[in-house]
Amino acid sequence: MGGASTFQPITLVSDWRSSPSVTNMALRELASLEKYLGLRKPNKYSTQGDKKTPVLQNNAAPPLLGLVTIACHLVKEAKRPELLGDSAESRAVVQQWLEYRVTKVDNCSKEDIKIILKDLNLYLHDRVFLAGNRFTVADVLMYYGLHPLIVDLTVQEKEQFTNVSRWFDHIQHHPGVRHHLPPVAVLRNRIYTSRHH
Amino acid sequence: MALNLTINANNPPLGALLAAEHVKSSVQVSVEEGKDNRLHISDSIQFSDANSISRYLARVAPALGLYGSNLMEQTEVDHWLEFSARRLCDQPSLTAVLGELDKALSLRTFLVGHAITLADLSVWAALKDHSDWLSQGKSFPHVSRWFSFLTSQVPFSSVGNKYASKKA
């Protein structure tokens, strides 16, 4: 558990975008990522600026700033470089989705949600993970980031975004990933069978 | 306990070989070539059907979860073993069956549960060398994704490279 106890407790609210707990989300995500990676000693974090950007205080080196930067640092600290991609191409794809997460998914408007899910649904059509056939840290952070969007979807919408739902369900069942988040029910058989995509 | 799997190199039971490959860390299984497919357990007990061999291997290594993790999943695994034996193996045309499989895989990464089971091994093995799958695979996107995902995993790629080509 460790670091999680030093953060403010979070109350679940339906409108997550205007909620002050969003700022803590990044810190909770980093605490969950630490646990997934099996890092024994939790790091000390603080936040900076109006957007409460997470900051990792490093004893020797200068502090690290930003969710993605810190997440990549933790992966290296845990000696799991394959989670950042195992080829030049997949490393680039992982960075692309990490950037997508913080620029597009975080603080997106209601109209953006549908566009994000539509694009992602198309992209995941022939992929098991975001970087193809291997699980990476991009899957973890996109799962954390999309969770509040997916929670609000209706059964019909989840079926409409079939590929997103399948990917999401797979990641939330990936051993050790779903720490601070409640499970989302995803049907495994289609109900609205007449719909074509 | 040491088990001995004899395979006919002209018609290797890919599903059984995959099961043997998956359980080899928990159970000692030796594989050798012979005139027919047979899992030798004792002088009085031997299995010759590929699915029976897979079932036995999955049951002697329960910790691997190849037979699912509860009663419901076990039944689903049985369903897919039957599906591969009756509707995929030795069938001239797969078009209708592939449509069914595609629908089942649209919301699933693996056929049963959230991890690999005999269902995946057996259905993958039945499709691997089927001429209908090779020619029509592209029309079934969900089966395609699932198939190439499995093919990229280690036991599948090694078994595929070692045995599948001999079948032709």
Coordinates of N, CA and C in Angstrom, one line a residue, chain A residues 66-156:
Chain A
G66 N 5.3 15.5 -14.5 CA 4.3 15.0 -15.5 C 4.1 13.5 -15.4
L67 N 2.8 13.2 -15.7 CA 2.4 11.8 -15.5 C 3.2 10.8 -16.4
V68 N 3.3 11.1 -17.7 CA 4.0 10.2 -18.6 C 5.5 10.1 -18.3
T69 N 6.1 11.2 -18.0 CA 7.5 11.2 -17.7 C 7.8 10.3 -16.5
I70 N 7.0 10.5 -15.4 CA 7.2 9.7 -14.2 C 6.9 8.3 -14.5
A71 N 5.8 8.0 -15.2 CA 5.4 6.6 -15.5 C 6.5 5.9 -16.2
C72 N 7.1 6.5 -17.2 CA 8.2 5.9 -18.0 C 9.4 5.7 -17.0
H73 N 9.7 6.6 -16.1 CA 10.7 6.5 -15.2 C 10.5 5.3 -14.3
L74 N 9.3 5.1 -13.8 CA 9.0 4.0 -12.9 C 9.2 2.6 -13.6
V75 N 8.8 2.6 -14.9 CA 9.0 1.4 -15.7 C 10.5 1.0 -15.7
K76 N 11.3 2.0 -16.0 CA 12.7 1.8 -16.0 C 13.3 1.4 -14.7
E77 N 12.8 2.0 -13.6 CA 13.2 1.7 -12.3 C 12.9 0.3 -11.9
A78 N 11.8 -0.2 -12.4 CA 11.4 -1.6 -12.1 C 12.1 -2.6 -13.1
K79 N 12.9 -2.1 -13.9 CA 13.7 -2.9 -14.9 C 12.7 -3.7 -15.8
R80 N 11.7 -3.0 -16.3 CA 10.7 -3.7 -17.2 C 10.7 -2.9 -18.5
P81 N 11.9 -2.7 -19.2 CA 11.9 -1.9 -20.4 C 11.0 -2.3 -21.5
E82 N 10.6 -3.6 -21.5 CA 9.8 -4.1 -22.6 C 8.4 -3.5 -22.5
L83 N 8.0 -3.0 -21.3 CA 6.7 -2.3 -21.2 C 6.7 -1.0 -21.9
L84 N 7.8 -0.5 -22.4 CA 7.9 0.7 -23.2 C 7.9 0.4 -24.7
G85 N 7.8 -0.9 -25.0 CA 7.9 -1.3 -26.4 C 9.2 -2.1 -26.6
D86 N 9.1 -3.2 -27.4 CA 10.2 -4.1 -27.6 C 10.9 -3.9 -29.0
S87 N 10.5 -2.9 -29.7 CA 11.2 -2.6 -31.0 C 11.1 -1.0 -31.2
A88 N 11.9 -0.5 -32.1 CA 11.8 1.0 -32.3 C 10.4 1.4 -32.7
E89 N 9.8 0.6 -33.5 CA 8.4 1.0 -33.9 C 7.4 1.0 -32.8
S90 N 7.5 -0.1 -32.0 CA 6.5 -0.2 -30.9 C 6.8 0.8 -29.8
R91 N 8.1 1.2 -29.6 CA 8.4 2.3 -28.6 C 7.8 3.6 -29.1
A92 N 7.8 3.8 -30.4 CA 7.2 5.1 -30.9 C 5.7 5.0 -30.7
V93 N 5.1 3.9 -30.9 CA 3.6 3.7 -30.8 C 3.2 3.9 -29.3
V94 N 4.0 3.4 -28.4 CA 3.7 3.5 -27.0 C 3.8 5.0 -26.6
Q95 N 4.8 5.7 -27.0 CA 4.9 7.2 -26.7 C 3.7 7.9 -27.3
Q96 N 3.3 7.6 -28.5 CA 2.2 8.2 -29.2 C 0.9 8.1 -28.3
W97 N 0.7 6.9 -27.8 CA -0.6 6.7 -27.0 C -0.5 7.3 -25.6
L98 N 0.8 7.4 -25.1 CA 0.9 8.1 -23.8 C 0.6 9.6 -24.0
E99 N 1.1 10.1 -25.1 CA 0.8 11.5 -25.4 C -0.7 11.8 -25.6
Y100 N -1.3 10.8 -26.4 CA -2.7 10.9 -26.6 C -3.5 10.9 -25.3
R101 N -3.1 10.1 -24.4 CA -3.7 10.0 -23.1 C -3.7 11.4 -22.4
V102 N -2.6 12.1 -22.3 CA -2.5 13.3 -21.5 C -3.1 14.5 -22.3
T103 N -3.0 14.5 -23.7 CA -3.4 15.6 -24.5 C -4.9 15.5 -24.9
K104 N -5.4 14.3 -25.2 CA -6.7 14.2 -25.7 C -7.7 13.7 -24.7
V105 N -7.3 12.6 -24.0 CA -8.3 12.0 -23.1 C -8.5 12.8 -21.8
D106 N -7.4 13.3 -21.2 CA -7.6 14.0 -20.0 C -8.3 15.3 -20.3
N107 N -9.3 15.6 -19.4 CA -10.1 16.9 -19.5 C -10.8 17.0 -20.9
C108 N -11.2 15.9 -21.5 CA -11.9 16.1 -22.8 C -13.4 16.5 -22.5
S109 N -13.9 17.2 -23.5 CA -15.3 17.6 -23.4 C -16.3 16.4 -23.7
K110 N -17.6 16.6 -23.5 CA -18.5 15.6 -23.7 C -18.6 15.2 -25.2
E111 N -18.4 16.2 -26.1 CA -18.4 15.9 -27.5 C -17.2 15.1 -27.9
D112 N -16.1 15.4 -27.3 CA -14.8 14.7 -27.6 C -14.9 13.3 -27.3
I113 N -15.7 12.9 -26.3 CA -15.7 11.5 -25.8 C -16.1 10.6 -27.0
K114 N -17.1 10.9 -27.7 CA -17.6 10.1 -28.8 C -16.5 10.0 -29.9
I115 N -15.8 11.1 -30.2 CA -14.8 11.0 -31.2 C -13.7 10.1 -30.8
I116 N -13.2 10.3 -29.5 CA -12.2 9.5 -29.0 C -12.5 8.0 -29.1
L117 N -13.7 7.6 -28.6 CA -14.1 6.2 -28.6 C -14.3 5.7 -30.0
K118 N -14.7 6.5 -31.0 CA -14.9 6.1 -32.3 C -13.5 5.8 -33.0
D119 N -12.6 6.7 -32.8 CA -11.3 6.5 -33.4 C -10.6 5.3 -32.8
L120 N -10.7 5.2 -31.5 CA -10.0 4.1 -30.8 C -10.6 2.8 -31.2
N121 N -11.9 2.8 -31.4 CA -12.6 1.6 -31.8 C -12.1 1.1 -33.1
L122 N -11.9 2.0 -34.0 CA -11.4 1.7 -35.4 C -9.9 1.2 -35.2
Y123 N -9.1 1.8 -34.4 CA -7.7 1.5 -34.2 C -7.6 0.1 -33.6
L124 N -8.4 -0.3 -32.7 CA -8.3 -1.6 -32.0 C -9.0 -2.7 -32.7
H125 N -9.6 -2.4 -33.8 CA -10.2 -3.5 -34.6 C -9.3 -4.7 -34.8
D126 N -8.1 -4.5 -35.2 CA -7.2 -5.6 -35.5 C -6.0 -5.7 -34.5
R127 N -6.3 -5.2 -33.3 CA -5.2 -5.2 -32.3 C -5.7 -5.7 -31.0
V128 N -4.9 -6.5 -30.3 CA -5.2 -6.9 -28.9 C -4.8 -5.9 -27.9
F129 N -3.6 -5.3 -28.1 CA -3.1 -4.2 -27.2 C -2.8 -3.0 -28.1
L130 N -2.6 -1.9 -27.5 CA -2.4 -0.6 -28.2 C -1.2 -0.7 -29.1
A131 N -0.2 -1.4 -28.6 CA 1.0 -1.6 -29.5 C 1.1 -2.9 -30.2
G132 N -0.1 -3.5 -30.5 CA -0.1 -4.7 -31.3 C -0.3 -6.0 -30.4
N133 N 0.6 -6.9 -30.4 CA 0.4 -8.1 -29.7 C 1.1 -8.2 -28.3
R134 N 1.7 -7.0 -27.9 CA 2.3 -7.1 -26.6 C 1.7 -6.0 -25.7
F135 N 1.5 -6.4 -24.4 CA 1.1 -5.5 -23.4 C 2.1 -4.5 -23.0
T136 N 1.8 -3.2 -23.0 CA 2.7 -2.1 -22.6 C 2.1 -1.2 -21.6
V137 N 2.9 -0.2 -21.2 CA 2.5 0.8 -20.2 C 1.4 1.7 -20.8
A138 N 1.4 1.8 -22.2 CA 0.3 2.6 -22.9 C -1.0 2.0 -22.6
D139 N -1.1 0.7 -22.5 CA -2.4 0.0 -22.2 C -2.8 0.4 -20.7
V140 N -1.9 0.4 -19.8 CA -2.2 0.7 -18.4 C -2.7 2.2 -18.3
L141 N -2.0 3.1 -18.8 CA -2.4 4.5 -18.7 C -3.6 4.9 -19.5
M142 N -3.8 4.3 -20.6 CA -5.0 4.5 -21.4 C -6.2 3.9 -20.7
Y143 N -6.0 2.8 -20.1 CA -7.1 2.1 -19.3 C -7.5 3.0 -18.1
Y144 N -6.5 3.5 -17.3 CA -6.8 4.4 -16.2 C -7.5 5.7 -16.7
G145 N -7.0 6.2 -17.8 CA -7.6 7.5 -18.3 C -9.0 7.3 -18.9
L146 N -9.2 6.2 -19.5 CA -10.6 6.0 -20.2 C -11.6 5.5 -19.2
H147 N -11.2 5.0 -18.0 CA -12.1 4.4 -17.1 C -13.3 5.3 -16.8
P148 N -13.1 6.6 -16.5 CA -14.3 7.4 -16.2 C -15.2 7.6 -17.4
L149 N -14.7 7.5 -18.6 CA -15.5 7.5 -19.8 C -16.3 6.3 -20.0
I150 N -15.7 5.1 -19.8 CA -16.3 3.8 -20.0 C -17.4 3.6 -19.0
V151 N -17.2 4.0 -17.7 CA -18.1 3.8 -16.7 C -19.5 4.3 -17.0
D152 N -19.5 5.5 -17.7 CA -20.7 6.2 -18.0 C -21.5 5.6 -19.3
L153 N -20.9 4.7 -20.0 CA -21.5 4.2 -21.2 C -22.7 3.3 -20.9
T154 N -23.7 3.3 -21.8 CA -24.8 2.3 -21.7 C -24.3 1.0 -22.3
V155 N -25.1 0.0 -22.0 CA -24.8 -1.4 -22.5 C -24.7 -1.3 -24.1
Q156 N -25.7 -0.5 -24.6 CA -25.7 -0.4 -26.1 C -24.5 0.3 -26.6

